[in-house]
Coordinates of C-alpha atoms and ligand atoms in Angstrom, one line a residue:
M1 CA -18.2 -46.5 -67.5
A2 CA -18.4 -43.5 -69.8
N3 CA -18.9 -45.9 -72.6
Q4 CA -21.7 -47.7 -70.9
D5 CA -23.4 -44.3 -70.1
D6 CA -23.0 -43.3 -73.8
Q7 CA -24.6 -46.5 -75.0
F8 CA -27.5 -46.1 -72.5
K9 CA -28.1 -42.5 -73.7
K10 CA -28.2 -43.7 -77.3
V11 CA -30.8 -46.3 -76.3
I12 CA -33.0 -43.7 -74.7
S13 CA -32.7 -41.2 -77.6
H14 CA -33.2 -43.9 -80.2
A15 CA -36.3 -45.1 -78.4
K16 CA -37.7 -41.6 -78.7
E17 CA -36.6 -40.8 -82.2
Y18 CA -38.0 -44.0 -83.7
G19 CA -41.4 -43.9 -81.9
Y20 CA -40.8 -46.5 -79.2
I21 CA -40.9 -44.7 -75.9
F22 CA -41.8 -41.1 -74.9
P23 CA -41.5 -39.5 -71.5
S24 CA -45.0 -39.3 -70.0
S25 CA -46.8 -35.9 -70.3
E26 CA -43.8 -34.5 -71.9
I27 CA -45.4 -31.1 -72.7
Y28 CA -45.5 -30.6 -69.0
D29 CA -41.8 -31.6 -68.7
G30 CA -42.6 -35.2 -67.9
L31 CA -43.2 -37.2 -64.7
S32 CA -40.3 -38.8 -63.0
A33 CA -40.0 -42.6 -63.8
V34 CA -43.2 -42.7 -65.9
Y35 CA -43.1 -43.4 -69.6
D36 CA -45.5 -43.9 -72.5
Y37 CA -45.1 -46.5 -75.2
A38 CA -45.3 -45.0 -78.6
Q39 CA -46.6 -46.4 -81.9
N40 CA -43.7 -48.9 -82.4
G41 CA -43.2 -49.4 -78.7
A42 CA -46.8 -50.5 -78.1
E43 CA -46.4 -53.1 -80.9
L44 CA -43.0 -54.4 -79.5
K45 CA -44.4 -54.6 -76.0
K46 CA -47.5 -56.5 -77.3
N47 CA -45.3 -58.9 -79.2
I48 CA -43.2 -59.6 -76.1
R49 CA -46.4 -60.2 -74.0
D50 CA -47.8 -62.5 -76.7
Y51 CA -44.5 -64.4 -76.9
W52 CA -44.6 -65.0 -73.2
W53 CA -48.3 -65.8 -73.1
K54 CA -48.0 -68.4 -75.9
A55 CA -45.0 -70.0 -74.2
M56 CA -46.6 -70.1 -70.8
V57 CA -50.4 -70.6 -71.4
Q58 CA -50.9 -71.9 -74.9
M59 CA -48.0 -74.4 -74.8
H60 CA -48.8 -75.8 -71.3
D61 CA -52.1 -77.6 -71.1
N62 CA -52.0 -77.2 -67.3
I63 CA -51.6 -73.4 -67.3
V64 CA -54.5 -71.0 -67.8
G65 CA -54.5 -67.2 -67.9
I66 CA -56.6 -64.7 -66.0
D67 CA -56.9 -60.9 -65.9
A68 CA -57.6 -59.6 -62.4
S69 CA -58.3 -56.1 -61.3
I70 CA -55.7 -53.5 -60.2
L71 CA -57.8 -52.6 -57.2
M72 CA -58.3 -55.3 -54.6
H73 CA -59.9 -55.6 -51.2
P74 CA -57.4 -53.9 -48.8
T75 CA -57.1 -56.9 -46.5
T76 CA -55.4 -58.6 -49.4
W77 CA -52.3 -56.5 -48.7
K78 CA -52.4 -57.2 -44.9
A79 CA -52.5 -60.9 -45.6
S80 CA -49.8 -60.8 -48.2
G81 CA -47.4 -59.0 -45.9
H82 CA -47.1 -55.9 -48.1
V83 CA -48.6 -53.5 -45.5
D84 CA -46.0 -54.5 -42.9
A85 CA -43.0 -55.6 -44.9
F86 CA -43.0 -54.2 -48.5
N87 CA -40.3 -51.7 -47.6
D88 CA -37.0 -50.7 -49.1
P89 CA -34.2 -49.3 -46.9
L90 CA -33.6 -45.7 -47.9
I91 CA -30.7 -43.4 -47.0
D92 CA -30.4 -39.7 -47.7
N93 CA -27.3 -37.8 -48.4
K94 CA -27.2 -34.7 -46.1
D95 CA -25.2 -32.6 -48.5
S96 CA -26.7 -33.4 -51.9
K97 CA -30.2 -34.0 -50.4
K98 CA -30.4 -37.0 -52.7
R99 CA -32.2 -40.2 -51.7
Y100 CA -30.9 -43.6 -52.4
R101 CA -31.7 -47.3 -51.7
A102 CA -29.1 -48.3 -49.1
D103 CA -29.0 -51.9 -50.4
V104 CA -28.5 -50.7 -54.0
L105 CA -25.5 -48.5 -53.0
V106 CA -23.8 -51.5 -51.5
E107 CA -24.8 -53.7 -54.5
D108 CA -23.3 -51.1 -56.9
Y109 CA -20.1 -51.2 -54.9
V110 CA -20.0 -55.0 -55.3
A111 CA -20.7 -54.6 -59.1
K112 CA -17.5 -52.5 -59.3
I113 CA -15.5 -55.3 -57.7
E114 CA -17.1 -57.7 -60.2
A115 CA -16.1 -55.4 -63.0
K116 CA -12.5 -55.7 -61.8
I117 CA -12.7 -59.5 -61.9
D118 CA -14.0 -59.3 -65.5
K119 CA -11.1 -57.0 -66.4
E120 CA -8.6 -59.5 -65.0
V121 CA -10.2 -62.3 -66.9
A122 CA -10.3 -60.4 -70.1
K123 CA -6.6 -59.5 -69.7
A124 CA -5.6 -63.1 -69.0
E125 CA -7.7 -64.4 -71.9
K126 CA -5.8 -62.1 -74.2
R127 CA -2.5 -63.2 -72.8
F128 CA -3.1 -67.0 -72.9
G129 CA -5.2 -67.2 -76.0
D130 CA -6.6 -70.6 -76.8
A131 CA -4.9 -72.2 -73.9
F132 CA -6.9 -70.1 -71.4
D133 CA -8.9 -72.0 -68.8
K134 CA -11.3 -69.5 -67.4
E135 CA -12.6 -71.7 -64.6
Q136 CA -9.2 -72.5 -63.3
F137 CA -8.0 -68.9 -63.6
V138 CA -11.0 -67.6 -61.6
A139 CA -10.4 -70.3 -58.9
T140 CA -6.7 -69.7 -58.5
N141 CA -5.5 -66.3 -59.5
P142 CA -4.8 -64.6 -56.2
R143 CA -6.1 -61.2 -57.2
V144 CA -9.4 -62.6 -58.6
V145 CA -9.8 -64.9 -55.5
K146 CA -9.3 -61.9 -53.2
Y147 CA -11.9 -59.8 -55.2
T148 CA -14.4 -62.7 -55.2
E149 CA -14.1 -63.3 -51.4
Q150 CA -14.5 -59.6 -50.8
A151 CA -17.6 -59.4 -52.9
Q152 CA -19.2 -62.4 -51.3
A153 CA -18.4 -61.2 -47.8
I154 CA -20.1 -57.8 -48.4
L155 CA -23.2 -59.4 -50.0
K156 CA -23.5 -61.9 -47.1
R157 CA -23.3 -59.2 -44.5
L158 CA -25.8 -57.0 -46.4
G159 CA -28.1 -60.0 -46.7
Q160 CA -27.9 -60.8 -43.0
S161 CA -28.4 -57.3 -41.7
L162 CA -31.4 -56.8 -44.0
E163 CA -32.8 -60.2 -42.9
K164 CA -32.5 -59.1 -39.2
E165 CA -33.7 -55.6 -40.0
D166 CA -30.5 -54.3 -38.6
L167 CA -30.5 -51.0 -40.4
A168 CA -27.7 -49.6 -38.3
D169 CA -25.4 -52.3 -39.6
V170 CA -26.4 -51.4 -43.2
K171 CA -25.3 -47.8 -42.5
A172 CA -22.1 -49.1 -40.8
L173 CA -21.4 -51.2 -43.9
I174 CA -21.8 -48.1 -46.2
E175 CA -19.4 -46.2 -43.9
E176 CA -16.8 -48.9 -43.7
L177 CA -16.8 -49.3 -47.5
E178 CA -16.5 -45.5 -47.7
I179 CA -19.4 -45.5 -50.3
A180 CA -19.9 -41.9 -51.5
D181 CA -23.0 -40.3 -53.2
P182 CA -22.5 -41.3 -56.8
D183 CA -23.4 -37.9 -58.0
T184 CA -21.4 -35.6 -55.6
G185 CA -18.9 -37.8 -53.8
S186 CA -20.2 -36.7 -50.4
K187 CA -20.1 -39.3 -47.6
N188 CA -22.3 -37.4 -45.2
W189 CA -25.2 -39.9 -44.8
T190 CA -28.4 -40.0 -42.7
E191 CA -29.5 -43.1 -40.8
V192 CA -31.1 -45.9 -42.9
K193 CA -34.9 -46.0 -42.7
Q194 CA -37.6 -48.3 -44.0
F195 CA -40.0 -46.9 -46.7
N196 CA -43.3 -48.6 -47.8
L197 CA -43.5 -48.8 -51.6
M198 CA -47.3 -49.1 -52.0
F199 CA -49.4 -46.3 -53.6
G200 CA -52.5 -45.5 -51.6
T201 CA -55.8 -44.4 -53.0
K202 CA -59.4 -44.1 -52.0
L203 CA -62.6 -45.8 -53.1
G204 CA -65.8 -43.9 -52.9
A205 CA -66.8 -40.2 -53.1
S206 CA -67.6 -39.1 -49.6
A207 CA -64.7 -38.5 -47.2
D208 CA -66.4 -40.4 -44.3
S209 CA -67.3 -43.6 -46.1
A210 CA -64.2 -43.7 -48.4
M211 CA -62.2 -46.8 -48.1
D212 CA -58.4 -46.8 -48.2
L213 CA -57.1 -48.9 -51.0
Y214 CA -53.7 -49.6 -52.6
L215 CA -52.8 -49.9 -56.3
R216 CA -51.5 -53.5 -56.5
P217 CA -47.7 -53.7 -56.1
E218 CA -47.7 -57.1 -57.8
T219 CA -50.1 -59.0 -60.0
A220 CA -49.5 -62.3 -58.0
Q221 CA -52.2 -61.6 -55.3
G222 CA -54.9 -61.4 -58.0
I223 CA -54.0 -65.0 -58.8
F224 CA -53.9 -66.2 -55.2
V225 CA -57.3 -64.9 -54.3
N226 CA -58.8 -66.5 -57.4
F227 CA -57.0 -69.8 -56.8
L228 CA -60.1 -71.9 -55.9
N229 CA -62.4 -70.2 -58.4
V230 CA -60.0 -71.1 -61.2
Q231 CA -59.3 -74.6 -59.8
K232 CA -63.0 -75.5 -59.5
T233 CA -64.3 -73.9 -62.7
G234 CA -61.4 -75.1 -64.8
R235 CA -61.4 -78.5 -63.0
M236 CA -57.6 -78.1 -62.7
K237 CA -55.5 -80.8 -61.1
I238 CA -52.3 -80.2 -59.3
P239 CA -49.7 -79.4 -60.6
F240 CA -51.3 -76.5 -62.5
G241 CA -50.5 -72.9 -63.2
I242 CA -52.4 -69.6 -63.4
A243 CA -50.8 -66.8 -65.5
Q244 CA -51.5 -63.2 -65.9
T245 CA -50.0 -60.0 -67.3
G246 CA -50.9 -56.5 -66.0
K247 CA -50.0 -53.3 -64.4
A248 CA -48.4 -53.0 -61.0
F249 CA -47.4 -49.9 -59.1
R250 CA -44.5 -49.2 -56.7
N251 CA -43.4 -45.9 -55.3
E252 CA -39.8 -46.6 -55.9
I253 CA -37.3 -44.6 -53.9
V254 CA -34.9 -44.2 -56.8
A255 CA -36.1 -44.5 -60.3
R256 CA -33.4 -43.1 -62.6
Q257 CA -32.9 -45.9 -65.0
F258 CA -35.4 -45.2 -67.8
I259 CA -37.9 -48.1 -68.1
F260 CA -35.8 -50.4 -65.9
R261 CA -37.3 -49.1 -62.7
M262 CA -40.7 -47.4 -63.2
R263 CA -43.4 -46.4 -60.7
E264 CA -46.1 -47.8 -63.0
F265 CA -45.0 -51.0 -64.8
E266 CA -46.3 -54.2 -66.2
Q267 CA -45.6 -57.7 -64.9
M268 CA -46.0 -61.1 -66.5
E269 CA -46.4 -63.6 -63.7
M270 CA -47.3 -67.3 -63.3
Q271 CA -48.1 -69.1 -60.1
F272 CA -47.6 -72.8 -60.3
F273 CA -49.6 -74.8 -57.7
I274 CA -47.9 -77.9 -56.5
K275 CA -47.9 -80.6 -53.9
P276 CA -45.9 -79.7 -50.7
G277 CA -42.5 -81.3 -50.8
T278 CA -42.1 -81.1 -54.6
Q279 CA -41.0 -77.5 -54.6
K280 CA -37.3 -78.2 -55.2
E281 CA -38.0 -80.2 -58.3
W282 CA -40.3 -77.6 -59.7
Y283 CA -38.0 -74.8 -58.8
D284 CA -35.3 -76.4 -60.9
Y285 CA -37.7 -77.1 -63.7
W286 CA -39.0 -73.5 -63.9
K287 CA -35.5 -72.0 -63.7
E288 CA -34.4 -74.1 -66.7
T289 CA -37.7 -73.5 -68.6
R290 CA -37.6 -69.8 -68.2
L291 CA -34.0 -69.5 -69.2
K292 CA -34.7 -71.5 -72.3
W293 CA -37.5 -69.0 -73.2
H294 CA -35.0 -66.2 -73.0
L295 CA -32.4 -68.0 -75.0
S296 CA -34.9 -68.8 -77.8
L297 CA -34.8 -65.1 -78.7
G298 CA -31.1 -65.5 -79.7
M299 CA -29.8 -62.5 -77.7
G300 CA -26.6 -64.3 -76.6
E301 CA -26.1 -66.9 -73.9
D302 CA -23.4 -64.8 -72.2
N303 CA -25.9 -62.0 -71.5
Y304 CA -27.8 -64.1 -68.9
R305 CA -26.8 -65.4 -65.5
F306 CA -28.6 -66.7 -62.5
H307 CA -28.3 -65.0 -59.2
D308 CA -29.4 -67.1 -56.3
H309 CA -30.7 -65.1 -53.3
E310 CA -29.0 -65.0 -50.0
K311 CA -31.7 -62.8 -48.5
L312 CA -35.1 -64.3 -49.0
A313 CA -38.3 -62.3 -49.2
H314 CA -40.8 -63.0 -46.3
Y315 CA -42.7 -65.5 -48.5
A316 CA -39.9 -67.5 -50.1
D317 CA -37.9 -70.7 -49.3
A318 CA -35.7 -70.4 -52.4
A319 CA -35.3 -67.6 -55.0
S320 CA -33.2 -66.9 -58.0
D321 CA -33.1 -64.1 -60.5
I322 CA -32.3 -64.4 -64.1
E323 CA -30.1 -61.4 -64.6
F324 CA -29.5 -59.8 -68.0
K325 CA -26.5 -57.7 -69.2
F326 CA -28.2 -54.3 -69.5
P327 CA -26.2 -51.3 -70.8
F328 CA -25.5 -50.5 -67.1
G329 CA -24.4 -54.1 -66.2
F330 CA -26.0 -57.3 -65.1
K331 CA -29.3 -56.7 -63.3
E332 CA -32.5 -58.6 -62.4
L333 CA -34.8 -59.3 -65.3
E334 CA -36.9 -62.1 -63.9
G335 CA -37.5 -63.7 -60.6
I336 CA -38.2 -67.4 -59.9
H337 CA -39.5 -67.9 -56.4
S338 CA -40.5 -70.9 -54.3
R339 CA -43.2 -69.2 -52.3
T340 CA -44.3 -72.3 -50.2
D341 CA -47.9 -72.1 -48.9
F342 CA -47.3 -68.6 -47.5
D343 CA -49.8 -66.7 -49.6
L344 CA -52.6 -69.1 -49.6
A345 CA -52.3 -69.9 -45.9
Q346 CA -52.3 -66.2 -45.1
H347 CA -55.4 -65.6 -47.2
E348 CA -57.1 -68.5 -45.4
K349 CA -56.3 -66.9 -42.1
F350 CA -57.4 -63.4 -43.0
S351 CA -60.5 -64.4 -45.0
N352 CA -61.6 -67.4 -42.8
K353 CA -62.2 -69.3 -46.0
K354 CA -60.6 -72.6 -46.9
L355 CA -58.2 -72.4 -49.8
Q356 CA -57.4 -76.0 -50.1
Y357 CA -57.1 -78.6 -52.8
F358 CA -58.5 -82.1 -52.5
D359 CA -55.9 -84.4 -53.9
P360 CA -57.7 -87.5 -55.2
E361 CA -54.4 -89.5 -55.4
E362 CA -53.6 -88.8 -51.7
N363 CA -57.2 -88.8 -50.7
K364 CA -56.7 -85.7 -48.6
S365 CA -56.9 -81.9 -48.7
Y366 CA -54.0 -79.5 -48.4
V367 CA -52.9 -75.9 -49.1
P368 CA -50.7 -76.2 -52.2
Y369 CA -47.2 -74.9 -52.4
V370 CA -46.5 -72.3 -55.1
L371 CA -43.6 -71.8 -57.6
E372 CA -43.7 -68.4 -59.1
T373 CA -42.1 -67.0 -62.3
S374 CA -42.2 -63.2 -62.4
I375 CA -40.8 -61.0 -65.1
G376 CA -41.2 -57.3 -65.8
L377 CA -42.5 -56.6 -69.3
D378 CA -40.9 -53.2 -69.4
R379 CA -37.5 -54.7 -68.3
M380 CA -37.8 -57.3 -70.9
F381 CA -38.5 -54.6 -73.4
L382 CA -35.4 -52.7 -72.3
A383 CA -33.3 -56.0 -72.6
V384 CA -34.5 -56.6 -76.1
F385 CA -34.3 -53.0 -77.3
S386 CA -30.9 -52.2 -75.8
N387 CA -29.3 -55.5 -76.9
S388 CA -30.7 -55.0 -80.5
L389 CA -29.4 -51.5 -81.0
Q390 CA -26.1 -51.7 -82.8
E391 CA -23.7 -49.5 -84.8
E392 CA -22.1 -51.4 -87.6
E393 CA -19.0 -50.5 -89.7
L394 CA -19.7 -51.3 -93.3
E395 CA -17.2 -52.5 -95.9
N396 CA -17.2 -49.1 -97.6
G397 CA -16.1 -47.4 -94.4
S398 CA -19.5 -45.9 -93.5
T399 CA -21.5 -46.9 -90.4
R400 CA -25.2 -47.9 -90.1
T401 CA -27.4 -47.9 -87.1
V402 CA -29.5 -51.1 -87.0
L403 CA -32.0 -52.3 -84.5
K404 CA -31.6 -56.1 -84.7
L405 CA -34.8 -57.0 -82.9
P406 CA -35.7 -60.7 -83.0
A407 CA -37.9 -60.8 -86.1
V408 CA -40.7 -62.5 -84.1
L409 CA -40.9 -59.4 -81.9
A410 CA -40.4 -56.6 -84.4
P411 CA -43.3 -54.1 -84.6
T412 CA -43.3 -54.0 -88.4
K413 CA -42.3 -57.1 -90.3
V414 CA -42.0 -55.8 -93.8
A415 CA -41.5 -52.4 -95.5
I416 CA -42.7 -52.3 -99.1
L417 CA -40.7 -49.8 -101.2
P418 CA -41.3 -48.9 -104.9
L419 CA -37.9 -48.1 -106.4
V420 CA -39.3 -44.9 -107.9
K421 CA -42.5 -42.9 -107.4
K422 CA -43.6 -43.4 -111.0
D423 CA -44.0 -45.9 -114.0
G424 CA -46.7 -47.8 -112.1
L425 CA -44.3 -49.1 -109.4
P426 CA -46.3 -47.5 -106.5
E427 CA -49.4 -49.2 -107.7
V428 CA -47.8 -52.7 -107.6
A429 CA -46.2 -52.0 -104.3
K430 CA -49.5 -51.0 -102.8
E431 CA -51.1 -54.2 -104.1
I432 CA -48.4 -56.2 -102.3
F433 CA -49.0 -54.1 -99.2
E434 CA -52.8 -54.8 -99.3
E435 CA -52.1 -58.5 -99.7
L436 CA -49.5 -58.9 -96.9
K437 CA -51.3 -56.8 -94.3
W438 CA -53.7 -59.7 -93.7
D439 CA -50.8 -61.6 -92.1
F440 CA -48.3 -59.1 -90.9
N441 CA -47.8 -55.5 -89.8
V442 CA -46.4 -53.9 -93.0
T443 CA -45.5 -50.4 -93.9
Y444 CA -45.2 -48.6 -97.2
D445 CA -42.5 -46.0 -98.0
E446 CA -41.9 -44.2 -101.2
K447 CA -40.0 -41.1 -100.0
D448 CA -36.2 -40.6 -100.6
A449 CA -33.7 -42.7 -102.4
V450 CA -34.0 -46.4 -101.7
G451 CA -30.7 -46.6 -99.8
R452 CA -31.9 -44.1 -97.3
R453 CA -35.2 -45.9 -97.0
Y454 CA -33.3 -49.1 -96.2
R455 CA -31.3 -47.3 -93.5
R456 CA -34.5 -45.9 -92.0
Q457 CA -36.1 -49.3 -91.8
D458 CA -32.8 -50.8 -90.3
A459 CA -32.9 -48.2 -87.6
A460 CA -36.6 -48.8 -86.9
G461 CA -36.0 -52.5 -86.6
T462 CA -38.0 -53.8 -89.6
P463 CA -36.5 -57.2 -90.5
F464 CA -37.5 -57.2 -94.3
C465 CA -37.6 -54.7 -97.1
V466 CA -39.3 -55.6 -100.3
T467 CA -38.4 -53.5 -103.3
V468 CA -40.5 -53.2 -106.4
D469 CA -38.6 -52.2 -109.6
H470 CA -39.2 -52.1 -113.3
D471 CA -38.4 -55.9 -113.7
T472 CA -41.3 -56.5 -111.3
L473 CA -43.7 -55.3 -114.0
E474 CA -42.3 -57.9 -116.4
D475 CA -41.8 -61.0 -114.3
Q476 CA -43.7 -60.4 -111.0
T477 CA -40.6 -60.8 -108.9
V478 CA -39.3 -58.4 -106.2
T479 CA -36.1 -57.9 -104.2
I480 CA -36.3 -59.0 -100.6
R481 CA -33.6 -57.6 -98.3
H482 CA -32.7 -58.9 -94.9
R483 CA -32.0 -56.3 -92.2
D484 CA -29.3 -58.2 -90.4
T485 CA -27.2 -59.5 -93.3
M486 CA -28.3 -56.9 -95.9
E487 CA -28.4 -59.8 -98.3
Q488 CA -30.8 -59.3 -101.2
K489 CA -32.7 -62.0 -103.0
R490 CA -34.9 -62.0 -106.0
V491 CA -38.2 -63.8 -105.3
K492 CA -41.7 -64.2 -106.7
I493 CA -44.3 -61.9 -105.2
T494 CA -46.4 -65.0 -104.5
E495 CA -43.6 -66.5 -102.4
L496 CA -43.3 -63.4 -100.1
R497 CA -45.9 -64.4 -97.6
D498 CA -44.4 -67.8 -96.8
L499 CA -40.9 -66.5 -96.8
V500 CA -41.7 -63.9 -94.2
K501 CA -43.9 -66.2 -92.2
E502 CA -41.1 -68.7 -91.8
E503 CA -38.9 -66.0 -90.2
V504 CA -41.5 -64.5 -87.9
D505 CA -43.4 -67.5 -86.8
V506 CA -43.6 -68.0 -83.0
R507 CA -43.4 -71.7 -83.5
N508 CA -40.0 -71.6 -85.2
W509 CA -38.6 -69.3 -82.5
L510 CA -39.9 -71.2 -79.5
M511 CA -38.6 -74.4 -81.0
K512 CA -35.1 -73.1 -81.3
V513 CA -34.2 -74.1 -77.7
K514 CA -35.9 -77.2 -76.6
Ligands
ATP1 P1 -35.8 -55.1 -57.8 O1 -34.9 -55.8 -56.8 O2 -35.1 -54.7 -59.1 O3 -36.5 -53.9 -57.2 P2 -37.8 -56.9 -57.2 O4 -37.0 -58.1 -56.7 O5 -38.5 -56.1 -56.2 O6 -37.0 -56.1 -58.2 P3 -40.0 -58.5 -57.9 O7 -40.9 -58.1 -56.8 O8 -39.4 -59.9 -57.9 O9 -38.9 -57.5 -58.2 O10 -40.8 -58.3 -59.3 C1 -40.7 -59.2 -60.4 C2 -40.2 -58.5 -61.6 O11 -41.0 -57.3 -61.9 C3 -38.8 -58.1 -61.6 O12 -37.9 -59.2 -61.9 C4 -38.7 -57.0 -62.6 O13 -38.5 -57.5 -63.9 C5 -40.1 -56.4 -62.5 N1 -40.1 -55.1 -61.7 C6 -40.1 -55.0 -60.4 N2 -40.1 -53.7 -60.0 C7 -40.1 -53.0 -61.2 C8 -40.1 -51.6 -61.5 N3 -40.2 -50.7 -60.5 N4 -40.1 -51.2 -62.8 C9 -40.1 -52.1 -63.8 N5 -40.1 -53.5 -63.5 C10 -40.1 -53.9 -62.3

């Protein structure tokens, strides 16, 4: 655990030191769970957003993108169920006065059981070597079977009590499991209560006529209310999708995990409108398609897993999360939800407007069903950033810190370095800079010995360094160095553009997993 904590602390301090993420309003000591993206962070975030947008909108001729407002008519949130049901169960510790999400306390307890299972598996793997059959071991080892049953039983009970809104049973479960305040060890808990997560605000200046609004807690509703507008003006035929990226706001009860859980965050969502009855097939399709998108970034297949929901949200008939192995364990990164016709039917009811699609093949109108994919941009940022940050032992015994961001996402693609600050080398280096900047974000650095500059670029995540030396003046060649392998190659200046393009081209990355 200490190790995980250390790794996570390193991620947070590296993000600050290398201009990726700053605490918000830091000169006033910051604001809890609110962060700013810095010069490199803004680029990385934009590249992740573009990578998603290209895969979802550009690559699907039946998906279009919109950009709806954060503020919406307040009835939207009555219709969507958020006013009545967008709650989290909270519990306070009477001694420490700290507030927790009751379901998360139980889930963390289960995560500890799962960690025990992983430990047993790792031990057995070591013992049996190549002959080890993991599936068989997990299914038959008495200790592992016991842990697995225990974990499943707890999650099942939690799911059922939340479903029935039996908050007393959630409290009973916490007591039976003897879950203590993670910070202080105290088991002196209050009752479990529901807490609505929406941020309220007001529209209009005068107190009398002001209208109560909410900052949107999800981007999805901006898509639902525009469903017919897009369908008609875009002449879309079912099945089709509407995608959007944008800010969402949730007054999270506990937000202590850096950008994993923020109060202001960004979502990338796509609602796919389908014929009722076809939801199972599309659910499977989007689960697979979205996982492939993640895998295309090459961050390790073992770092992802699906978690199918026991407890379904009020709108869903099936739901699964793609979980990622963050520095603090496997947690939700993306949700794939079969939302039925819940949202559109509710908006029909509350607006008294028909939100139906005329299906020419069936020769009838119906309210479409919806398959949703919903990923947090900031969570994706944390997944990419934390997975990329590595300490490497080098052959000469020293270590280097390297941020192995997928090259397609890296904020700066190339650093141009004159070997020395004289003899005309900076001039040539600047010429290369001026040429490459039309195609890529590039940076120029002439300060310190070249070895130190390499390290600086490694830590900042720049995939390529181009060094201009005295030979360059003679033969117009330069050294290109790869961040991950540290391999150096002599190439012609005129080849640089194509070499880098090959490695950072979205097409080549998205094609990796078909
Ligand atoms: P969690 O259970 O972690 O609170 P959720 O199930 O409420 O998440 P959804 O409503 O399904 O999340 O939202 C879709 C996605 O938005 C999530 O998969 C996550 O990546 C992202 N997300 C949700 N809440 C936050 C938050 N407070 N900060 C950052 N990202 C978030």
